[in-house]
Tab-separated table of C-alpha atoms in Angstrom:
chain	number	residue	atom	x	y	z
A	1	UNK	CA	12.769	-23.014	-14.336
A	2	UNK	CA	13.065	-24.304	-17.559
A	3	UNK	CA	12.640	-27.484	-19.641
A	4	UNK	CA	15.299	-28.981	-18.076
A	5	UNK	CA	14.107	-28.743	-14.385
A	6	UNK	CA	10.844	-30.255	-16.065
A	7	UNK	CA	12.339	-33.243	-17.597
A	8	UNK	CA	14.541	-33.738	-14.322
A	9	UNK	CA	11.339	-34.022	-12.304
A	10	UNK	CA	9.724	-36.316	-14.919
A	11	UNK	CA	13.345	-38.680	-14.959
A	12	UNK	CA	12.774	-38.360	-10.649
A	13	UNK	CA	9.077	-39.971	-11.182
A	14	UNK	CA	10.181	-42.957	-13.448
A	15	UNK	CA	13.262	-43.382	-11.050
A	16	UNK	CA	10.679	-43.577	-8.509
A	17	UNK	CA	8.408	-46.402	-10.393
A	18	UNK	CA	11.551	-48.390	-10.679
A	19	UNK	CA	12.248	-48.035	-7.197
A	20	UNK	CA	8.732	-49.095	-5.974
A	21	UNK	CA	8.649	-51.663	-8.392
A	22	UNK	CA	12.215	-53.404	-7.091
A	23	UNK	CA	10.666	-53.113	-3.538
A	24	UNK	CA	7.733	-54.716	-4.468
A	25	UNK	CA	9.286	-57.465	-6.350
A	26	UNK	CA	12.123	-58.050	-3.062
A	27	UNK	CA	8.995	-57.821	-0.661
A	28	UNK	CA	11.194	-54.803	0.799
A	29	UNK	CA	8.690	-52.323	1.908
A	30	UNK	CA	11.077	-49.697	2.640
A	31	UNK	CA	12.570	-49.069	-0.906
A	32	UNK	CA	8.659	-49.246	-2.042
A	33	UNK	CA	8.080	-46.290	0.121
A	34	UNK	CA	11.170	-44.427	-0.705
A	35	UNK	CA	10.108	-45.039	-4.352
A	36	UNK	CA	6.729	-44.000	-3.703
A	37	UNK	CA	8.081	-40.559	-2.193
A	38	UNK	CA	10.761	-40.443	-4.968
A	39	UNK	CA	7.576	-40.274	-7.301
A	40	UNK	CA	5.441	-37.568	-5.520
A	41	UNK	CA	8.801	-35.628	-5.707
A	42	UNK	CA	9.486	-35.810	-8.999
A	43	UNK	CA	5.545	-35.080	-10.017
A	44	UNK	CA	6.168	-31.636	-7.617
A	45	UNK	CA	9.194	-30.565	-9.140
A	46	UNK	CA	7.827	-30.714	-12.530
A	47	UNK	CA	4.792	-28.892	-11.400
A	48	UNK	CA	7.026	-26.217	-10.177
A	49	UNK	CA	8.367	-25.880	-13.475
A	50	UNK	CA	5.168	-26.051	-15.393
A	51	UNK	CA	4.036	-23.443	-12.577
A	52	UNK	CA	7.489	-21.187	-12.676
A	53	UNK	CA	6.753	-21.204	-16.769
A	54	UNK	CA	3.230	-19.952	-16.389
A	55	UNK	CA	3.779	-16.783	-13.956
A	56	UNK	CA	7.194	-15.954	-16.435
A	57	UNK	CA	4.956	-15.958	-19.341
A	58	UNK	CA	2.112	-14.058	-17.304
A	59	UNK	CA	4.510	-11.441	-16.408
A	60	UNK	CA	5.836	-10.759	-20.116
A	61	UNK	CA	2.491	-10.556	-21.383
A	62	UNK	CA	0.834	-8.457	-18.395
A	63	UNK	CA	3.933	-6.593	-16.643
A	64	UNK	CA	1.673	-3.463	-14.974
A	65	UNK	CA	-0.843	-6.237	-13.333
A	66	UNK	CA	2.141	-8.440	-11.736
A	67	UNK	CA	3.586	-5.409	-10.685
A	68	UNK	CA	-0.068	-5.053	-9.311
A	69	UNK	CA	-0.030	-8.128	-7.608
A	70	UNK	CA	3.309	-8.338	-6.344
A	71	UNK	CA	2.805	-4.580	-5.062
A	72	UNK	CA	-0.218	-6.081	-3.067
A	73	UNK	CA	1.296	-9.158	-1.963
A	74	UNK	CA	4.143	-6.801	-0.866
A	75	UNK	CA	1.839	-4.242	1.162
A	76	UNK	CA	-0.258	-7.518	2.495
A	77	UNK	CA	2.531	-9.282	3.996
A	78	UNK	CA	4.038	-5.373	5.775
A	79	UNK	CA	0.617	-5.352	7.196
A	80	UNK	CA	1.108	-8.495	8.908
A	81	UNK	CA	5.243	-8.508	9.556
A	82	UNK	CA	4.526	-4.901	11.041
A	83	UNK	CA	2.010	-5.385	13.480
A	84	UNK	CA	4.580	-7.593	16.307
């Protein structure tokens, strides 16, 4: 994820305010709603990015404690898989 994915998720949200607002002004409650949603999607995908940004950076600065972590998460989800 980059910038881009971030900004695309911010354009989503005000695309989703504009949305609402044109429902709201028709008095059409479905395009409010779909505006709404269009709005909590576009918060999540920027969160994603923000989120996909933090564990890159995480990883170049501590590489032997994700490798840690993603050796643990690996083990932890064998456990469970395994035992069907």
């Amino acid at each position: 994820m980059s910038q881009a994915e971030e900004f695309e998720g911010k354009a989503e949200k005000l695309a989703g305010k504009v949305q609402e607002g044109i429902g709201r002004l028709t008095g059409d409650t479905e395009t409010e709603i779909h505006g709404k949603a269009r709005q909590r999607y576009g918060e999540a995908q920027s969160a994603l990015a923000e989120t996909c940004d933090t564990v890159k950076s995480f990883t170049a600065d501590y590489p032997m404690t994700a490798l840690g972590i993603a050796a643990g998460i690996g083990f932890l989800v064998g456990v469970i898989t395994g035992r069907r």
